[in-house]
JSON list of C-alpha atoms in Angstrom, two decimals:
[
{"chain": "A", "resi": 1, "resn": "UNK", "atom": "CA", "xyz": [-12.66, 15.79, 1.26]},
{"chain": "A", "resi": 2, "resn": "UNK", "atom": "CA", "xyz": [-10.72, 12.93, 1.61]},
{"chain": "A", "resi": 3, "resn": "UNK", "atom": "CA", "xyz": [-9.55, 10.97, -1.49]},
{"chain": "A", "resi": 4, "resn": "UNK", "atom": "CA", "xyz": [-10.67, 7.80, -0.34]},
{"chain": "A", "resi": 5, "resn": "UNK", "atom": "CA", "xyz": [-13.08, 7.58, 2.46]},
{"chain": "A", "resi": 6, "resn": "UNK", "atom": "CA", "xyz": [-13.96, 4.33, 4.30]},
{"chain": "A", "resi": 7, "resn": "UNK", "atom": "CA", "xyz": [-16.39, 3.43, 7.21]},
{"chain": "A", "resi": 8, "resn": "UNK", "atom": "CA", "xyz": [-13.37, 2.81, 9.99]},
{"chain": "A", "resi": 9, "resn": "UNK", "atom": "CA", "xyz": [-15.70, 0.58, 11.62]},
{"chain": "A", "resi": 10, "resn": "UNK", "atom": "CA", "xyz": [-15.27, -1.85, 13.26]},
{"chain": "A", "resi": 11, "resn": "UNK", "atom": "CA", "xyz": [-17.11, -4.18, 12.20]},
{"chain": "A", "resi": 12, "resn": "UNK", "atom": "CA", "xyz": [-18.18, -7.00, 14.91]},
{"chain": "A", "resi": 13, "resn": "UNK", "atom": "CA", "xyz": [-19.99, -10.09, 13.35]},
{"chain": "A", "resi": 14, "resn": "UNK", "atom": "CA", "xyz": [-20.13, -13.81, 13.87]},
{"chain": "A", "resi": 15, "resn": "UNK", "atom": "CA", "xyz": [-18.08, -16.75, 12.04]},
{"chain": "A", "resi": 16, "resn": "UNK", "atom": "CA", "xyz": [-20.15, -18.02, 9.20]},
{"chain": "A", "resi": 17, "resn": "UNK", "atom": "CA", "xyz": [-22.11, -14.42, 8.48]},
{"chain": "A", "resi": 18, "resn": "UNK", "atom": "CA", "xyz": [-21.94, -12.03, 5.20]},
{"chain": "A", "resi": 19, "resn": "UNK", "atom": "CA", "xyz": [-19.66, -8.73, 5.31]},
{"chain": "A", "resi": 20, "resn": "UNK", "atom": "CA", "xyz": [-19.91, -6.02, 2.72]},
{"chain": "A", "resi": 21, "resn": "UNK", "atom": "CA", "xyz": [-17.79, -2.91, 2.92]},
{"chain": "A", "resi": 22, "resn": "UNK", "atom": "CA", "xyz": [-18.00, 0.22, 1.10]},
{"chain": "A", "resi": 23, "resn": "UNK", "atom": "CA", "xyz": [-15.68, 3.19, -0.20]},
{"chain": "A", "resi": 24, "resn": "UNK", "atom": "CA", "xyz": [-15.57, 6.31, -2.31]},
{"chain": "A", "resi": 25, "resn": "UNK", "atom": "CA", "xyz": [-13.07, 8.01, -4.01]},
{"chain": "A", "resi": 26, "resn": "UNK", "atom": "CA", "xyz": [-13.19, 11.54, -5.35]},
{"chain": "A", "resi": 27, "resn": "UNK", "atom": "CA", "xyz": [-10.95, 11.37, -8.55]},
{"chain": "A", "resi": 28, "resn": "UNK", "atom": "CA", "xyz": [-13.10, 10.70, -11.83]},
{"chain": "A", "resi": 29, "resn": "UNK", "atom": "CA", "xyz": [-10.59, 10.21, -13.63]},
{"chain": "A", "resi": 30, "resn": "UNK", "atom": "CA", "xyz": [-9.33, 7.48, -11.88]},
{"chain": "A", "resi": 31, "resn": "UNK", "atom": "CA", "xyz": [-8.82, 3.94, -13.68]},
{"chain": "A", "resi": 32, "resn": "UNK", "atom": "CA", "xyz": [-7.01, 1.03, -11.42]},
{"chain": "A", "resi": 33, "resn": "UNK", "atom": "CA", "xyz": [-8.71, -0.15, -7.52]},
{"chain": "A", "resi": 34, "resn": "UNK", "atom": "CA", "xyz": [-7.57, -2.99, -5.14]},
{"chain": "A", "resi": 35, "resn": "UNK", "atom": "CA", "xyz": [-8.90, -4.36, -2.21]},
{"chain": "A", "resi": 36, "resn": "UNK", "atom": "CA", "xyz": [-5.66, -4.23, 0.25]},
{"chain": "A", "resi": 37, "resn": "UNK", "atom": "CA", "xyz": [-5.88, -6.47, 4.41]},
{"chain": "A", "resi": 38, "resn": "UNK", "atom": "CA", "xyz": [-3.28, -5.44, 6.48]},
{"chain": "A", "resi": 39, "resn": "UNK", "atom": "CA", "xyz": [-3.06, -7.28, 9.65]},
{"chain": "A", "resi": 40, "resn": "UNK", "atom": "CA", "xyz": [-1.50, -5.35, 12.76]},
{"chain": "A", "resi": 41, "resn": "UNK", "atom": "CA", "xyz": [2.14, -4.22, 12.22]},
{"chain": "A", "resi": 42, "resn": "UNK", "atom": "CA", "xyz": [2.35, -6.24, 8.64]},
{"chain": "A", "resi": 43, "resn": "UNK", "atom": "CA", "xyz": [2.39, -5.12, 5.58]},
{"chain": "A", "resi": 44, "resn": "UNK", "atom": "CA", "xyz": [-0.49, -4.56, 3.15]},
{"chain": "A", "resi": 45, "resn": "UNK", "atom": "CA", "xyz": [-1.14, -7.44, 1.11]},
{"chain": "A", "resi": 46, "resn": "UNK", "atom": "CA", "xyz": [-3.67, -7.64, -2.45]},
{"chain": "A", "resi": 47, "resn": "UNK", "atom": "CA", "xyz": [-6.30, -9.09, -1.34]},
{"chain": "A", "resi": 48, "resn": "UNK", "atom": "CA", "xyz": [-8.37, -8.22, -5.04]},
{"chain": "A", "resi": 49, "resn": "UNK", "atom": "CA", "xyz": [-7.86, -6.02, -7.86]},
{"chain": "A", "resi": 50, "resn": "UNK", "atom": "CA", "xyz": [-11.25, -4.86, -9.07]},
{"chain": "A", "resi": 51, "resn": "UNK", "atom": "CA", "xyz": [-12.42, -4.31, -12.54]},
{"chain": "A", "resi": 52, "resn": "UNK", "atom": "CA", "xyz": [-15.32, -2.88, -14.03]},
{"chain": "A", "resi": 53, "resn": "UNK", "atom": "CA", "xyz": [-17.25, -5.87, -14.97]},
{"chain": "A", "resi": 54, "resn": "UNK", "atom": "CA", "xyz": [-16.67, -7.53, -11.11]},
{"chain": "A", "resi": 55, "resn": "UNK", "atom": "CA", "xyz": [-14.54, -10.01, -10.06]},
{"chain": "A", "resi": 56, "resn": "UNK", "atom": "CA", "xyz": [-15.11, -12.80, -7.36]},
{"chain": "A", "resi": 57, "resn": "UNK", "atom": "CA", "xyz": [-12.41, -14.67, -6.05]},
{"chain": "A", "resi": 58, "resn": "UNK", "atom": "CA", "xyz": [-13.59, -17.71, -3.76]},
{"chain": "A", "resi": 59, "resn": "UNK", "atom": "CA", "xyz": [-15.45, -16.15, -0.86]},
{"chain": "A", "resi": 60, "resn": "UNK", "atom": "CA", "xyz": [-14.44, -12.57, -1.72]},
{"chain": "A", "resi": 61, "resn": "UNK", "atom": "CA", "xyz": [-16.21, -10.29, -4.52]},
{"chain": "A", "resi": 62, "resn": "UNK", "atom": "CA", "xyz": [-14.92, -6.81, -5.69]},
{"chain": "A", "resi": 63, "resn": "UNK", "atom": "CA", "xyz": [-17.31, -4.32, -7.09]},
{"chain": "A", "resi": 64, "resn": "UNK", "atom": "CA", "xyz": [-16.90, -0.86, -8.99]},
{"chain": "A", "resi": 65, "resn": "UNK", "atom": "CA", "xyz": [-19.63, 1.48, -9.52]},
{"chain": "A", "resi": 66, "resn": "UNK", "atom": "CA", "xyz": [-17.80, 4.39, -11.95]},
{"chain": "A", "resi": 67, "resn": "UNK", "atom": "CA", "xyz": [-21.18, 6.62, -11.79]},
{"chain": "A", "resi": 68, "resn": "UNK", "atom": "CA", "xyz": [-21.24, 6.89, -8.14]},
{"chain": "A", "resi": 69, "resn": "UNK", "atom": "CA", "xyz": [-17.83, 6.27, -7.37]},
{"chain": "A", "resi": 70, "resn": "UNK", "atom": "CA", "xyz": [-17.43, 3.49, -5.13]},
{"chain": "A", "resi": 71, "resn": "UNK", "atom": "CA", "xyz": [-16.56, 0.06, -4.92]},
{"chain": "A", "resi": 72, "resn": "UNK", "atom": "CA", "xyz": [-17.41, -2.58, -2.82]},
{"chain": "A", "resi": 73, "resn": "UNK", "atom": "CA", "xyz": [-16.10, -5.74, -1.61]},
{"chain": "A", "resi": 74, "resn": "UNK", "atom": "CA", "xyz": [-18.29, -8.63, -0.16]},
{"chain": "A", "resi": 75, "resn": "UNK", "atom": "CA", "xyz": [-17.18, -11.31, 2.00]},
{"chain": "A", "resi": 76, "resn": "UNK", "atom": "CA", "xyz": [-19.12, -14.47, 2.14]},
{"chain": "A", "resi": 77, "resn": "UNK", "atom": "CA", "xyz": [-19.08, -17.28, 4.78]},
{"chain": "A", "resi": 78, "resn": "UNK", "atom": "CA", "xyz": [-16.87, -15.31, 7.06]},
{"chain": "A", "resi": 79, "resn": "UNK", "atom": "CA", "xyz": [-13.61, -17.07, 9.13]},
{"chain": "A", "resi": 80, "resn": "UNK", "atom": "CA", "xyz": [-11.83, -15.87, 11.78]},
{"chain": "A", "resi": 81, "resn": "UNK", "atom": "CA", "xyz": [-8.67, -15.92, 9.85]},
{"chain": "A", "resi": 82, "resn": "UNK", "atom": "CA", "xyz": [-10.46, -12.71, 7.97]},
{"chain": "A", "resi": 83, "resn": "UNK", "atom": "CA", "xyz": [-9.80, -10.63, 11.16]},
{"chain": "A", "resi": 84, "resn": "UNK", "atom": "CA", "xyz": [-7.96, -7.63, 10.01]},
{"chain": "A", "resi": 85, "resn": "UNK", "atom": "CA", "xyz": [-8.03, -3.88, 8.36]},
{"chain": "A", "resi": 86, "resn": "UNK", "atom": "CA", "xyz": [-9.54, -3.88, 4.73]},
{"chain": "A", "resi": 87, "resn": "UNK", "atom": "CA", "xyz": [-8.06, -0.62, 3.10]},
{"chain": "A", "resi": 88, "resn": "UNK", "atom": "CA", "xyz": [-9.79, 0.48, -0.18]},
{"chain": "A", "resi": 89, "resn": "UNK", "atom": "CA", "xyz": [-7.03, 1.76, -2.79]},
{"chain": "A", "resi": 90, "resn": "UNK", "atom": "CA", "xyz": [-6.99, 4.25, -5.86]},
{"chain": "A", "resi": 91, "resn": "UNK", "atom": "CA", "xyz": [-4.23, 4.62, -7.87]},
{"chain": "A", "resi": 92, "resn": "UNK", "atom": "CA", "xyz": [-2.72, 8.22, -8.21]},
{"chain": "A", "resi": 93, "resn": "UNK", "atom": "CA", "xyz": [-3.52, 9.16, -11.78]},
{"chain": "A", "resi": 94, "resn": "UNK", "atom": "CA", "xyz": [-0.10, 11.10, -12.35]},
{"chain": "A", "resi": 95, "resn": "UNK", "atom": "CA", "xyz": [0.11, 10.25, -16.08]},
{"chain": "A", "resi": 96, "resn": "UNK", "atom": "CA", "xyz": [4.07, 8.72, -14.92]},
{"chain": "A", "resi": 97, "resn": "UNK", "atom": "CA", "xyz": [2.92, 5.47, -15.56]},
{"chain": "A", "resi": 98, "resn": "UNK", "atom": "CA", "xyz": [4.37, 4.08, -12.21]},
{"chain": "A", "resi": 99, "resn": "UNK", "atom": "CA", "xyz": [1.85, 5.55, -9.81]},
{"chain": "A", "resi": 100, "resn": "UNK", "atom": "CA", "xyz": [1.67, 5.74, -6.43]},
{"chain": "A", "resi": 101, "resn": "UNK", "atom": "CA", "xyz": [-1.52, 4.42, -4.46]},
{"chain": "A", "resi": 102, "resn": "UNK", "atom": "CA", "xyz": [-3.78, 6.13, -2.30]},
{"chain": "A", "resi": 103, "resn": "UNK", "atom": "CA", "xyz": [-5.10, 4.10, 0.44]},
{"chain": "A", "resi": 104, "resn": "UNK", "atom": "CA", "xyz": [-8.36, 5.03, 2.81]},
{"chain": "A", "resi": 105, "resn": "UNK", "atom": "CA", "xyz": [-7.97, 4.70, 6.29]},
{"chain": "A", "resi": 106, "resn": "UNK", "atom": "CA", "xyz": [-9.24, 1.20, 6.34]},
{"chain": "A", "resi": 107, "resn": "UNK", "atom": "CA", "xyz": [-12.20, -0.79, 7.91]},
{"chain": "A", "resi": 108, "resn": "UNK", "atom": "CA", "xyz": [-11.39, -2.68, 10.67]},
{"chain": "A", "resi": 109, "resn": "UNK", "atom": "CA", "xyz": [-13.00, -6.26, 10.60]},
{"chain": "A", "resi": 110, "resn": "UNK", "atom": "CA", "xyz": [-13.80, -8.82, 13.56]},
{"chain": "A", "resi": 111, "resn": "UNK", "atom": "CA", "xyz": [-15.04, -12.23, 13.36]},
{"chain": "A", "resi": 112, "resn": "UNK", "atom": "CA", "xyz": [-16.27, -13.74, 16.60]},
{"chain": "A", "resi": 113, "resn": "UNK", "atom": "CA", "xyz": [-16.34, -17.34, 17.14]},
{"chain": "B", "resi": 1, "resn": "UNK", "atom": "CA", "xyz": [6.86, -17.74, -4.09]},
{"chain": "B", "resi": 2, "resn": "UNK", "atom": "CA", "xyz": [10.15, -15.16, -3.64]},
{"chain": "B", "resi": 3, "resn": "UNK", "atom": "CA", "xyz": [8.93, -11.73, -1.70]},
{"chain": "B", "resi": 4, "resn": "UNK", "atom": "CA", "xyz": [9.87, -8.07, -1.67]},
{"chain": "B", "resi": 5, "resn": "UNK", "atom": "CA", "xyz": [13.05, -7.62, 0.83]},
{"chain": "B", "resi": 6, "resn": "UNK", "atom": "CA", "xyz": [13.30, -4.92, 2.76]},
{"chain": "B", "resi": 7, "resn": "UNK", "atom": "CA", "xyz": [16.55, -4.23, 5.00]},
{"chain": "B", "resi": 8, "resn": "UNK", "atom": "CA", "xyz": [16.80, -3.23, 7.74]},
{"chain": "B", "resi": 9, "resn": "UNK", "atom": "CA", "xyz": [13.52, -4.69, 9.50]},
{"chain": "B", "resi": 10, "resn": "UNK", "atom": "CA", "xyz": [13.98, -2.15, 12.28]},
{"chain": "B", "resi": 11, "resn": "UNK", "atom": "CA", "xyz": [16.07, 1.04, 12.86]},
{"chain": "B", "resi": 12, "resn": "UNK", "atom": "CA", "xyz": [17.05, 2.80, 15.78]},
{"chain": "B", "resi": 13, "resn": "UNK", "atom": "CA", "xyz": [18.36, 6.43, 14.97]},
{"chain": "B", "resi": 14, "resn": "UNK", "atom": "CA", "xyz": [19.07, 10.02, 17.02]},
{"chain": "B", "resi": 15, "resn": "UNK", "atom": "CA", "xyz": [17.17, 13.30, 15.90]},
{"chain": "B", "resi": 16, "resn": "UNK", "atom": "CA", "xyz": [19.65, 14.45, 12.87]},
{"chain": "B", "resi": 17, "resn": "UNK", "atom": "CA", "xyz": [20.86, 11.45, 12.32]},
{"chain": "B", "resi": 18, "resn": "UNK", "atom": "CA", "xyz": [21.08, 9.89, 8.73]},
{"chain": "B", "resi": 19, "resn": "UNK", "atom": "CA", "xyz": [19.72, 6.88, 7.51]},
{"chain": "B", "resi": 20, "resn": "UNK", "atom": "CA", "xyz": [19.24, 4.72, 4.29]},
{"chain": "B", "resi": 21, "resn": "UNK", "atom": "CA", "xyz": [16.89, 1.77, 3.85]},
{"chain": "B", "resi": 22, "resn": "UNK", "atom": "CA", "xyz": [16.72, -0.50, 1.07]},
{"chain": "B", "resi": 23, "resn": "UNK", "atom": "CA", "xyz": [14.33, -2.08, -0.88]},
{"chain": "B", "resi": 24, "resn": "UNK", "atom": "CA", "xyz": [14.99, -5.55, -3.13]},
{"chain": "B", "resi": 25, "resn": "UNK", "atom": "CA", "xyz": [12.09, -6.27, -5.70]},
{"chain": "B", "resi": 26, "resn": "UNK", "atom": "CA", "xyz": [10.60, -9.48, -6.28]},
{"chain": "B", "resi": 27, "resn": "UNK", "atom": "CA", "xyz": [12.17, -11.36, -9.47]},
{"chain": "B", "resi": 28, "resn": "UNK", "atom": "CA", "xyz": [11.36, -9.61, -12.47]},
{"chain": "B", "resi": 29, "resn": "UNK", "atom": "CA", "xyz": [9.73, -6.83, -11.47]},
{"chain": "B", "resi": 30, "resn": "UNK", "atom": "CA", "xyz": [11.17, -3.44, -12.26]},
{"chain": "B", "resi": 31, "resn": "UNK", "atom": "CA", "xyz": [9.09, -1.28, -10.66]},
{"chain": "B", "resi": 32, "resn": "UNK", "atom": "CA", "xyz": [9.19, 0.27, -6.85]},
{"chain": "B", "resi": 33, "resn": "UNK", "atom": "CA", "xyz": [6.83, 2.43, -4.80]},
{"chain": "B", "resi": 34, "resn": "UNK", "atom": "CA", "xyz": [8.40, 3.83, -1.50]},
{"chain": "B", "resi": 35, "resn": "UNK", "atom": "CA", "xyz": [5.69, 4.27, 1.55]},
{"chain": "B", "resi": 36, "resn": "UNK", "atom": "CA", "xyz": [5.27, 5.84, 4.88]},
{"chain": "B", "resi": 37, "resn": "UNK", "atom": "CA", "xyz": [2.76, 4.59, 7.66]},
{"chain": "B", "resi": 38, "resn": "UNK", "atom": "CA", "xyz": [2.69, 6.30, 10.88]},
{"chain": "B", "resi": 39, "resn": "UNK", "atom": "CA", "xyz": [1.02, 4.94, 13.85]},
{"chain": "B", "resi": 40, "resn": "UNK", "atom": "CA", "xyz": [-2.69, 4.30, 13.58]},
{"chain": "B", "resi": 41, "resn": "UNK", "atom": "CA", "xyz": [-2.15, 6.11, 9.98]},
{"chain": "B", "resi": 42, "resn": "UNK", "atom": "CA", "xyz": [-2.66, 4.71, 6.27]},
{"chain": "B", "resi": 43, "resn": "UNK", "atom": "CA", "xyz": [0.32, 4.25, 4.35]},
{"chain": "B", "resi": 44, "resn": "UNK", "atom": "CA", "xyz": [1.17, 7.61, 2.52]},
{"chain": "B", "resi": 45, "resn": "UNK", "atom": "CA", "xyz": [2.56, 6.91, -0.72]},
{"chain": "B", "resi": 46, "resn": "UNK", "atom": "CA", "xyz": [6.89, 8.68, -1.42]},
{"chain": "B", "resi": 47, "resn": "UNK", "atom": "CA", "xyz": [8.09, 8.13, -4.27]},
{"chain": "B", "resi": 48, "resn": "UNK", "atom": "CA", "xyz": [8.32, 5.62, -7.21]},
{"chain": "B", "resi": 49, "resn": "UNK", "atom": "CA", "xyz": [11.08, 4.34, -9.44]},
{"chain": "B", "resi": 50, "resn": "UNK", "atom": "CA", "xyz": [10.79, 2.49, -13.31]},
{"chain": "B", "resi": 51, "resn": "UNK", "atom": "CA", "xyz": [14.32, 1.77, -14.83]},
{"chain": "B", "resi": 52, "resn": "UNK", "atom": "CA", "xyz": [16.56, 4.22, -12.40]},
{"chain": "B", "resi": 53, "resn": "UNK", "atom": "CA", "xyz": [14.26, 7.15, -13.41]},
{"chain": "B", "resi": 54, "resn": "UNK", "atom": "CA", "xyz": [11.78, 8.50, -10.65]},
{"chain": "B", "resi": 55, "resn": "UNK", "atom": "CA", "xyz": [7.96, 8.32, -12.04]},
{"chain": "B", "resi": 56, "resn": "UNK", "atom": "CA", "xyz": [5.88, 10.03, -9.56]},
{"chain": "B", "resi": 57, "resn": "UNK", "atom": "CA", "xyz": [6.35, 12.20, -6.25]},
{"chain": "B", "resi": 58, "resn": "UNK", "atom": "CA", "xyz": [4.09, 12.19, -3.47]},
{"chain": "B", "resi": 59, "resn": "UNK", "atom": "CA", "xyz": [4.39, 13.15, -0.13]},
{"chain": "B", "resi": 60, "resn": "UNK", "atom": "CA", "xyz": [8.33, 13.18, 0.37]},
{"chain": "B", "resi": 61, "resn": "UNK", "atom": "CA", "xyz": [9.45, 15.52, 2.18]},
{"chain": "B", "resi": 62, "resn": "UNK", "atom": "CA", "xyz": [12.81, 17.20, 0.88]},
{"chain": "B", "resi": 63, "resn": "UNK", "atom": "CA", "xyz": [15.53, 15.90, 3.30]},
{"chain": "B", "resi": 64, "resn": "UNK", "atom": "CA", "xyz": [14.78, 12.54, 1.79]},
{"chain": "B", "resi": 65, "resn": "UNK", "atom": "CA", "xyz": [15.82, 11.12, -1.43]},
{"chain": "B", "resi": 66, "resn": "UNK", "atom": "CA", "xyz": [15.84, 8.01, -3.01]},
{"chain": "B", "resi": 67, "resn": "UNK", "atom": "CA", "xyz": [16.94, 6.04, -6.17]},
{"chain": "B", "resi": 68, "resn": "UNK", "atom": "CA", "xyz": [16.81, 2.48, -8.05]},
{"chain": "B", "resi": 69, "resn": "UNK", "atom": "CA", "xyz": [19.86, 0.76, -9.38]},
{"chain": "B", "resi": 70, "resn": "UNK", "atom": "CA", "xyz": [20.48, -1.14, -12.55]},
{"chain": "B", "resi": 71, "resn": "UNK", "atom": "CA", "xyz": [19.82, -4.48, -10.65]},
{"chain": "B", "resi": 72, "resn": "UNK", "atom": "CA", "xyz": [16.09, -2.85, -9.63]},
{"chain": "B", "resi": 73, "resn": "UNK", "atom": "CA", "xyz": [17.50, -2.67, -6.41]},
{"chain": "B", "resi": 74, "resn": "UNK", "atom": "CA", "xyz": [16.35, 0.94, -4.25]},
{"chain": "B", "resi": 75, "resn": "UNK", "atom": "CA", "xyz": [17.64, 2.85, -1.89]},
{"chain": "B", "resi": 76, "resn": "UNK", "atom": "CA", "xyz": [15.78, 5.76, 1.09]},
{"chain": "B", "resi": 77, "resn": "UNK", "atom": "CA", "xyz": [17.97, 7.95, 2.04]},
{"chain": "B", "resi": 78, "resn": "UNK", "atom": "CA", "xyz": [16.77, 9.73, 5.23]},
{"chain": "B", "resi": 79, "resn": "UNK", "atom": "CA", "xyz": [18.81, 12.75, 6.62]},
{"chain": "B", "resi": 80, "resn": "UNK", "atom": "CA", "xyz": [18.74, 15.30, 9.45]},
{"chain": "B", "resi": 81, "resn": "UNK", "atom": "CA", "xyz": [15.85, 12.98, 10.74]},
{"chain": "B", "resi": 82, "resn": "UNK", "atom": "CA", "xyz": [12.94, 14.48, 12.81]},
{"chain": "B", "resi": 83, "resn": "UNK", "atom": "CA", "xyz": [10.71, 12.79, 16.16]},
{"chain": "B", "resi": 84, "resn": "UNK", "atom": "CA", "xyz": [8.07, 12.53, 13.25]},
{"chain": "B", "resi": 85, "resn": "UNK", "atom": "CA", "xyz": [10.12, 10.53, 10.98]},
{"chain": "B", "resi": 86, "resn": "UNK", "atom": "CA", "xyz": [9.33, 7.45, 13.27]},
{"chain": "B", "resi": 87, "resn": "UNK", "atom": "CA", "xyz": [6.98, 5.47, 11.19]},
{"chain": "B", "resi": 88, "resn": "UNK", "atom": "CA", "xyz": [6.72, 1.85, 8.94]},
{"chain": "B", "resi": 89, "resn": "UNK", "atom": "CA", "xyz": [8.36, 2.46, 5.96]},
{"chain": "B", "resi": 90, "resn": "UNK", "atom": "CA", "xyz": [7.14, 0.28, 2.98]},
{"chain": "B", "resi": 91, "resn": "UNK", "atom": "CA", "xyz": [8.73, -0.91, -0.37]},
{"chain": "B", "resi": 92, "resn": "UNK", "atom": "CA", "xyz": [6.32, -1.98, -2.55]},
{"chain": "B", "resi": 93, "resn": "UNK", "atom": "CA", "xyz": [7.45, -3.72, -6.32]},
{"chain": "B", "resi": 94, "resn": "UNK", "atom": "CA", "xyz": [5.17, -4.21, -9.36]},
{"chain": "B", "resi": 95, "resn": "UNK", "atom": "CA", "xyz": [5.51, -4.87, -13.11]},
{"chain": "B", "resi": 96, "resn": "UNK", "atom": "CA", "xyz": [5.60, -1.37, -14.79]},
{"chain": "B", "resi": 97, "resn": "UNK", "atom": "CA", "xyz": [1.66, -0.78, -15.93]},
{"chain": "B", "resi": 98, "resn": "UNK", "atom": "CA", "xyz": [2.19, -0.38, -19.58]},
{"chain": "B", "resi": 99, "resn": "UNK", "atom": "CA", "xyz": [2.21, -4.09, -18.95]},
{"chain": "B", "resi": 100, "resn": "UNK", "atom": "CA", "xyz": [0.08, -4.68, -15.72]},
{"chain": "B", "resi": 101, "resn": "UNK", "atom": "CA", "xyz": [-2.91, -3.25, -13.54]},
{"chain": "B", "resi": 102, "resn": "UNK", "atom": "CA", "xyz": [-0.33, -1.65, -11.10]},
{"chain": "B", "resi": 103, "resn": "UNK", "atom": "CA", "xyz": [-0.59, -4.62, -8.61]},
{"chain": "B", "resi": 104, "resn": "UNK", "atom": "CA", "xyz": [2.04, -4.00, -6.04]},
{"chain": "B", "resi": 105, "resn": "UNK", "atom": "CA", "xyz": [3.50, -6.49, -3.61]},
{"chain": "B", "resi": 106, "resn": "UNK", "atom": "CA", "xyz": [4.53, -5.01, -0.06]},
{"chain": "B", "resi": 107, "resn": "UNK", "atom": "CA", "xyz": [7.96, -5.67, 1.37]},
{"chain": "B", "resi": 108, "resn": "UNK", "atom": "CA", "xyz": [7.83, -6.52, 5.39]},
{"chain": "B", "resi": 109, "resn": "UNK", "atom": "CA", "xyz": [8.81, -2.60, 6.05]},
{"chain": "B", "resi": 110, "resn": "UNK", "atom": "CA", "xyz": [11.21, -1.33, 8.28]},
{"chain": "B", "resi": 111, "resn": "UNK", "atom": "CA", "xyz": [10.20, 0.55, 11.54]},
{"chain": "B", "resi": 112, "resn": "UNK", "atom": "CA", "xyz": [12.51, 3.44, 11.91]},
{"chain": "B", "resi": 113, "resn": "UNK", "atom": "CA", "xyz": [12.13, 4.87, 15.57]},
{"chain": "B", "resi": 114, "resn": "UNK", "atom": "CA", "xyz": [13.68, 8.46, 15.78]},
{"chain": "B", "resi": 115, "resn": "UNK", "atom": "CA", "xyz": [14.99, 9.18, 19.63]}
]
């Protein structure tokens, strides 16, 4: 079983509408998730960091369920500028302090005008 | 706001060949994560550095190394370099997470093509 698993999608749905995507992780243990977009051929950039309690950040909320291991992330009033891959990300629990990050394989997201 | 810098953007090497990439941090931060994404792949997380000392291993495979400098600055050094080596490699940089939630920044990456 993957670490991470995400719906690859894609996901096809008009300017204006509500997007929610899902993940899992398998690690327990784990403490620290982010919300990553990559558009094609660029790097990933943190999109949200998501905490226990929720977070919302304009049109965008993170959330983590710890019981059943996954979180969520909810976009409202889509644009077509949110086009891209959404990668779910657990951090490596190593115990080195500086961990690495484990990425799913990403849902891909279109908006259509 | 200043970014991670990554150099070169893109690489052109021969099977065998060497090859080192580097990786400048944004201001400040003294942490960096090392990354490989292959085509239509996630990114698959290398290596990591906090003050010169490597802090966790993943996926690197042997004929690569890497370290971090006093200035933060790190290098990926690539040798005897394989068709499969041909990937995006990312530099990410952070504050260490005694003192953060591990939020990395992504350099642009460099696209190493193996021939």
């Amino acid at each position: 079983r993957k670490e991470v698993e995400q719906d690859p999608g894609p996901f096809n749905v008009p300017e204006g509408a509500t997007v929610a995507f899902n993940c899992t992780y398998s690690n327990s243990a784990s403490q620290s998730f982010f919300w990553y977009r990559q558009d094609c051929r660029k790097e990933p950039k943190l999109l949200m960091s998501v905490y226990s309690s929720g977070n919302e950040d304009g049109r965008f909320t993170a959330q983590l369920n710890r019981a059943s291991q996954y979180i969520s992330l909810l976009i409202r009033d889509s644009k077509l500028s949110d086009s891209a891959t959404y990668l779910c990300v657990v951090v490596r629990d190593s115990g080195g302090g500086a961990d690495g990050l484990t990425f799913g394989k990403g849902t891909h997201l279109i908006i259509q005008p | 706001a200043a970014g991670v810098i990554q150099s070169p953007r893109h690489l052109i090497k021969e099977k065998r060949e060497t090859a080192t990439l580097k990786c400048y941090p944004i201001p400040r931060h003294d942490t960096v994560y090392w990354y490989q994404q292959g085509p239509g792949q996630d990114p698959q997380f290398l290596i990591s550095f906090y003050e010169k000392m490597q802090s966790d291993k993943g996926s690197i495979p042997d004929r690569f190394s890497a370290q971090q400098f006093s200035d933060y600055h790190s290098e990926l050094n690539m040798s005897s370099l394989e068709l499969g080596d041909s990937a995006l490699y990312f530099c990410a940089s952070s504050f260490h997470p005694r003192t953060s939630y591990n939020e990395q920044f992504f350099g642009p990456g460099t696209r190493l093509t193996v021939l």
